[in-house]
Amino acid sequence: MEGNSQEYGRPRRPNAETVSYLNGLPIDEKLASEQVRAYVDSFQQNNDADNTSAEAAEFPALVNATHAALSSVFNEIASLACEEIPAQQIETLVRIACRYSAAAKRVVLASLSGYWVFLSTHRFGSHVAQTVLRCAVAECEVNLDEFDDKQDECEGKMVIDDSYASILQENTSFVPEILLQAFEELKPFATDLTVHVCGTHVLRTALCILAGVEFVDAFAKPNGNKYDGSVNEWESGVLSATRRGKLKDKKKKKKKRKPDSDEGSSAENKATVMKKMNMIADCQTTDFQNNADVMLKDMVQVLSLSDATNNVQPPGELQQRTCHPSGGPLLVQIVRLLSYRDSSQHEAKKQVKDSADRRLGILPDEPKYSTGSDAEVFVHKLLCWDASIPVEGDEANQPHAGDIIYGLSGEPRGSILLETIFRSCPDEFHNALCVAGGFYDENTLKEYIYHGVSNFVVQALLNSLRSRNQANKMVKCLSPIIEDGSLLQPKKHRGPSDDQIDENCDNKSIQRMGIIWRAVEMVSNSGSAQDQEQLIHALMRGFASMSSSGDDNAAKKDSEGKKKRSKSKGLSAKGCIPLLLGLTVSSDDEPYSSGERLTLNAAGARTMYHIFQFTERLRSDWVNGFLNLYGTNDLAKIANDGLGSRCIMDGLLDGPAKEVASKSLYSKLFNRLPFLAAERVGHHVVMKLFRALPYDDKAVMSAELSHSLNRLGSNAMGRSVMATCAVKEYLEGENAWKEALAKQKVNEEWLKDIIGEDKGSGEEAGDKSRKKRRKE
């Protein structure tokens, strides 16, 4: 390996007969799991029936064959891992064996001893190495080695002895010892593996095991997680990601729609969160944890390319690796792992409720490291930050950090690292980063926003602000930038020459709706009423400026004075809403098509959601403008759209404006309620609308729905609406209907008391949140 003179083991080419034998094995992981479940269930049924005379179930044949195959190719596993098809077969064998046997974990780990470095740099071997490491530390779904099968000797133990007796006699080390030996092999080559396209993935797996943490999808996929515990992990959780044994059928490729670069939609869809890894009991002992902590610190020290001291060093190779396609993601993972470990040591702190929401683009809260932690030391090395130099006011006299922040923000990988630091750093350091990076300067901030990559860093900054003072500074810088309309120009109005950005950032057609969305979200959550007013007026003036820029020059000269007055006042809220949502008003006279797909601007819809949470004085024009602008057809389409339902309808019906909005929506959607009640998305709006209505209107709504019992009873969504709106009870009589509503109210109040979500509405909610901030 380049840059390292140390030698490492290289396996021989595999035997051709062994390859043929392995390729011909009829191994199927799904079938093996079905056999194991049938085997386990048979004993459980016998126990429930207390039937001692029942014939013993047969041990799963595929599991037995898996152990026999692994034992026969034990000495050639490292060689077979370097071939494409055999490598996939090896991974399948490893997954089946480690899933149902604790002893097999020792065997598969020992088979790769001495070859970890070579396999980590191999195209196919790196996948095998990752699978072996992850499956070896995972809890068994069912440990058949110790399963109580009502026999004198466990049949699973007998199968293990027949298959691995001689191997286990030669390799007496247990899983923790073999793991640490494997990591010792990798440590001297860690700096080279960091920038290796395959080796970096093996290093990430090793670091996760040492930290006892794994990354999972932040937003669960539909029908993705059905069960809890280890079964879920092997079937549809983290461990299912290592399944590569079965080749996918070749299907016709579908054209993927490219996400809009200005909305940041891909960031939240790919978001991950960290959770404690479910490891075997041997890896949860104090001795292993202590050894793992020492090994983790040594690995981080090696990967930081610095000496044992914490002295600030000038920019060098470490800063270059932050922008490397392989090294950058690894460094991001280290920052997150160290932050998680540091935050988990302060569990006495009050846990913040996770309010992540994919539709609203609300990312999960990132664990934050504390001052003096290993994470802080590592971040300081990445940014060449001198902690001995204090940040005074808006001046940060850092010799290198400012240039590094500026450079990282414009790199695709370095910007992700910078976003991670913004989300996981302490409050004081967050403000220092803003000062050092020039984010409080209007001209510098404008340059960041206009850049195709660094605008995502600005979005992460706005999303992670810690104080009202920071929000106030950002609003002052953002307002002039938004007012000129350059961030609001729709893409369909852009010309070919607008796709190029000059060095002076004079391009006036760079749409950055993601910045608008995050800025409005910022003032809604952390800003004052003055900040909200300043930003909303800047937005209205920006739309007025954008509209006036598209007029003819002759029209500008004829009404120059009028145009200036219009721009200073800004476009009305009712005029801004269609531009924000990208949804033109349609006539109710046109026939309504239930299958018509609605296209909304994602960032604009999320912006509307947060505007609906503003103080009453500021949100009233927007709420009334939206309700008066769109008719029944448009509102029905919005209610039946996933993004429109969650961002707009929920913003109205769950927010402080629900009393006004519910009455208007009820009158306009009244004739469409039976249709929406049986729709996958629309039935949520119907139920929330029912809860927000006054008592008399609820009775009328239940009566209207009672005329469509056949439609409502045809699917689960309609039946859910019938239960929520007490439709059947309404047909039984007034008393039964009132009792059903009273019971629902009691359950809702009890649930609110449990989860603590009852914050009031309108100004009352704002007053409570402001009082809470003052106390903090």
Coordinates of N, CA, C and O in Angstrom, one line a residue, residues 606-676:
R606 N -43.5 24.2 2.9 CA -43.0 24.2 4.3 C -42.9 25.6 4.8 O -43.1 25.8 6.0
T607 N -42.6 26.6 4.0 CA -42.6 28.0 4.4 C -44.0 28.4 4.9 O -44.1 29.1 5.9
M608 N -45.0 28.0 4.1 CA -46.4 28.3 4.5 C -46.7 27.7 5.9 O -47.4 28.4 6.7
Y609 N -46.3 26.5 6.1 CA -46.5 25.9 7.4 C -46.0 26.8 8.6 O -46.7 27.0 9.6
H610 N -44.8 27.3 8.5 CA -44.2 28.0 9.6 C -44.8 29.4 9.6 O -44.9 30.0 10.7
I611 N -45.3 30.0 8.5 CA -45.9 31.3 8.5 C -47.3 31.2 9.3 O -47.7 32.1 10.0
F612 N -47.9 30.1 9.1 CA -49.2 29.8 9.8 C -49.0 29.7 11.4 O -50.0 29.8 12.1
Q613 N -47.7 29.6 11.8 CA -47.4 29.6 13.3 C -47.0 30.9 13.8 O -46.7 31.0 15.0
F614 N -47.0 32.0 13.0 CA -46.6 33.3 13.4 C -47.6 33.8 14.4 O -48.7 33.3 14.6
T615 N -47.3 35.0 14.9 CA -48.3 35.7 15.8 C -49.5 36.1 15.0 O -49.4 36.2 13.7
E616 N -50.6 36.2 15.6 CA -51.9 36.4 14.9 C -51.9 37.7 14.0 O -52.4 37.6 12.9
R617 N -51.2 38.7 14.4 CA -51.2 39.9 13.6 C -50.5 39.7 12.3 O -50.9 40.3 11.3
L618 N -49.5 38.8 12.3 CA -48.7 38.6 11.0 C -49.3 37.5 10.2 O -49.2 37.5 9.0
R619 N -49.9 36.5 10.8 CA -50.4 35.3 10.0 C -51.8 35.5 9.5 O -52.2 34.8 8.6
S620 N -52.6 36.4 10.0 CA -54.0 36.5 9.7 C -54.1 36.8 8.2 O -55.0 36.2 7.5
D621 N -53.3 37.7 7.6 CA -53.5 38.0 6.2 C -53.1 36.8 5.3 O -53.8 36.5 4.3
W622 N -52.2 36.0 5.8 CA -51.8 34.8 5.0 C -52.8 33.7 5.1 O -53.1 33.0 4.1
V623 N -53.4 33.5 6.3 CA -54.4 32.5 6.5 C -55.7 32.9 5.7 O -56.2 32.1 4.9
N624 N -56.1 34.1 5.8 CA -57.3 34.5 5.1 C -57.0 34.6 3.6 O -57.9 34.2 2.8
G625 N -55.8 35.0 3.2 CA -55.5 35.0 1.8 C -55.5 33.6 1.1 O -56.0 33.5 0.0
F626 N -55.0 32.7 1.8 CA -55.0 31.3 1.3 C -56.4 30.8 1.2 O -56.8 30.2 0.2
L627 N -57.2 31.0 2.3 CA -58.6 30.4 2.3 C -59.5 31.1 1.2 O -60.4 30.5 0.7
N628 N -59.2 32.4 1.0 CA -60.1 33.1 0.0 C -59.6 32.9 -1.4 O -60.4 33.1 -2.4
L629 N -58.3 32.5 -1.6 CA -57.7 32.4 -2.9 C -58.2 31.1 -3.6 O -58.6 31.1 -4.8
Y630 N -58.1 30.0 -2.9 CA -58.3 28.7 -3.6 C -59.7 28.2 -3.3 O -60.3 28.4 -2.2
G631 N -60.3 27.6 -4.3 CA -61.6 27.1 -4.3 C -61.7 25.7 -3.8 O -60.7 25.1 -3.4
T632 N -62.9 25.1 -4.0 CA -63.1 23.7 -3.6 C -62.2 22.7 -4.3 O -61.6 21.8 -3.6
N633 N -62.1 22.8 -5.6 CA -61.2 21.9 -6.3 C -59.8 21.9 -5.8 O -59.2 20.9 -5.6
D634 N -59.2 23.1 -5.7 CA -57.8 23.2 -5.3 C -57.6 22.7 -3.9 O -56.6 22.1 -3.6
L635 N -58.5 23.1 -3.0 CA -58.4 22.7 -1.6 C -58.5 21.1 -1.5 O -57.8 20.5 -0.6
A636 N -59.4 20.5 -2.3 CA -59.5 19.1 -2.2 C -58.2 18.4 -2.7 O -57.8 17.4 -2.2
K637 N -57.6 19.0 -3.8 CA -56.3 18.4 -4.2 C -55.2 18.6 -3.2 O -54.4 17.7 -3.0
I638 N -55.2 19.7 -2.6 CA -54.2 20.0 -1.5 C -54.4 19.0 -0.4 O -53.4 18.4 0.2
A639 N -55.6 18.8 0.0 CA -55.9 17.9 1.2 C -55.6 16.5 0.8 O -55.3 15.7 1.8
N640 N -55.6 16.1 -0.4 CA -55.3 14.7 -0.8 C -53.9 14.5 -1.3 O -53.6 13.5 -1.8
D641 N -53.1 15.5 -1.1 CA -51.7 15.5 -1.5 C -50.8 15.3 -0.2 O -51.1 16.0 0.8
G642 N -49.8 14.4 -0.3 CA -49.0 14.2 0.9 C -48.4 15.4 1.5 O -48.4 15.7 2.7
L643 N -47.7 16.2 0.6 CA -47.0 17.4 1.0 C -48.0 18.5 1.4 O -47.8 19.2 2.4
G644 N -49.0 18.7 0.6 CA -50.0 19.7 0.9 C -50.8 19.4 2.2 O -51.1 20.3 3.0
S645 N -51.1 18.2 2.4 CA -51.9 17.8 3.6 C -51.1 18.1 4.9 O -51.6 18.6 5.8
R646 N -49.8 17.6 4.8 CA -49.0 17.8 6.0 C -48.5 19.2 6.3 O -48.5 19.6 7.5
C647 N -48.2 19.9 5.2 CA -47.6 21.2 5.4 C -48.7 22.3 5.5 O -48.6 23.2 6.4
I648 N -49.7 22.3 4.7 CA -50.6 23.4 4.6 C -51.9 23.1 5.5 O -52.2 23.8 6.4
M649 N -52.5 21.9 5.2 CA -53.7 21.6 6.0 C -53.4 21.4 7.5 O -54.2 21.9 8.3
D650 N -52.4 20.7 7.8 CA -52.0 20.5 9.2 C -51.6 21.8 9.8 O -51.8 22.0 11.0
G651 N -50.9 22.7 9.0 CA -50.5 24.0 9.6 C -51.7 24.8 10.0 O -51.6 25.6 10.9
L652 N -52.8 24.6 9.2 CA -54.0 25.4 9.6 C -54.8 24.7 10.7 O -55.3 25.4 11.6
L653 N -55.0 23.4 10.6 CA -55.9 22.7 11.5 C -55.2 22.3 12.8 O -55.9 22.1 13.8
D654 N -53.9 22.2 12.9 CA -53.2 21.9 14.1 C -52.5 23.1 14.7 O -52.1 23.1 15.9
G655 N -52.5 24.2 14.0 CA -51.8 25.4 14.5 C -52.8 26.4 15.2 O -53.9 26.1 15.5
P656 N -52.3 27.5 15.5 CA -53.1 28.5 16.3 C -54.2 29.1 15.5 O -55.1 29.8 16.1
A657 N -54.3 28.9 14.2 CA -55.3 29.5 13.4 C -56.4 28.5 13.1 O -57.2 28.7 12.2
K658 N -56.5 27.4 13.8 CA -57.5 26.4 13.5 C -58.9 26.8 13.7 O -59.8 26.3 13.0
E659 N -59.2 27.7 14.6 CA -60.6 28.1 14.7 C -61.1 28.8 13.5 O -62.3 28.6 13.1
V660 N -60.3 29.7 12.9 CA -60.7 30.4 11.7 C -60.7 29.5 10.5 O -61.6 29.5 9.7
A661 N -59.6 28.7 10.4 CA -59.4 27.9 9.2 C -60.4 26.8 9.1 O -60.9 26.4 8.0
S662 N -60.8 26.2 10.3 CA -61.7 25.0 10.2 C -63.0 25.4 9.7 O -63.6 24.6 8.9
K663 N -63.5 26.6 10.0 CA -64.9 27.0 9.6 C -64.9 27.2 8.0 O -65.8 26.8 7.3
S664 N -63.8 27.9 7.6 CA -63.7 28.1 6.1 C -63.5 26.8 5.3 O -64.2 26.6 4.3
L665 N -62.6 26.0 5.8 CA -62.4 24.7 5.1 C -63.6 23.8 5.1 O -63.9 23.1 4.2
Y666 N -64.4 23.9 6.2 CA -65.6 23.1 6.4 C -66.6 23.5 5.3 O -67.2 22.6 4.7
S667 N -66.8 24.7 5.1 CA -67.8 25.2 4.2 C -67.4 24.9 2.8 O -68.3 24.6 1.9
K668 N -66.1 25.0 2.4 CA -65.7 24.7 1.1 C -65.5 23.2 0.7 O -65.7 22.8 -0.4
L669 N -65.1 22.4 1.7 CA -64.9 21.0 1.4 C -66.1 20.1 1.8 O -66.0 18.9 1.8
F670 N -67.2 20.7 2.2 CA -68.3 20.0 2.7 C -68.8 18.9 1.8 O -69.0 17.7 2.1
N671 N -68.9 19.2 0.5 CA -69.4 18.3 -0.5 C -68.4 17.2 -0.9 O -68.7 16.2 -1.5
R672 N -67.1 17.5 -0.5 CA -66.0 16.5 -0.9 C -65.6 15.7 0.3 O -64.7 14.9 0.2
L673 N -66.3 15.8 1.4 CA -65.8 15.1 2.6 C -66.0 13.6 2.4 O -65.1 12.8 2.8
P674 N -67.1 13.1 1.9 CA -67.2 11.6 1.7 C -66.1 11.1 0.8 O -65.6 10.0 1.0
F675 N -65.7 11.8 -0.2 CA -64.6 11.4 -1.1 C -63.3 11.4 -0.4 O -62.5 10.4 -0.4
L676 N -63.0 12.5 0.3 CA -61.7 12.5 1.0 C -61.6 11.5 2.2 O -60.5 11.1 2.5

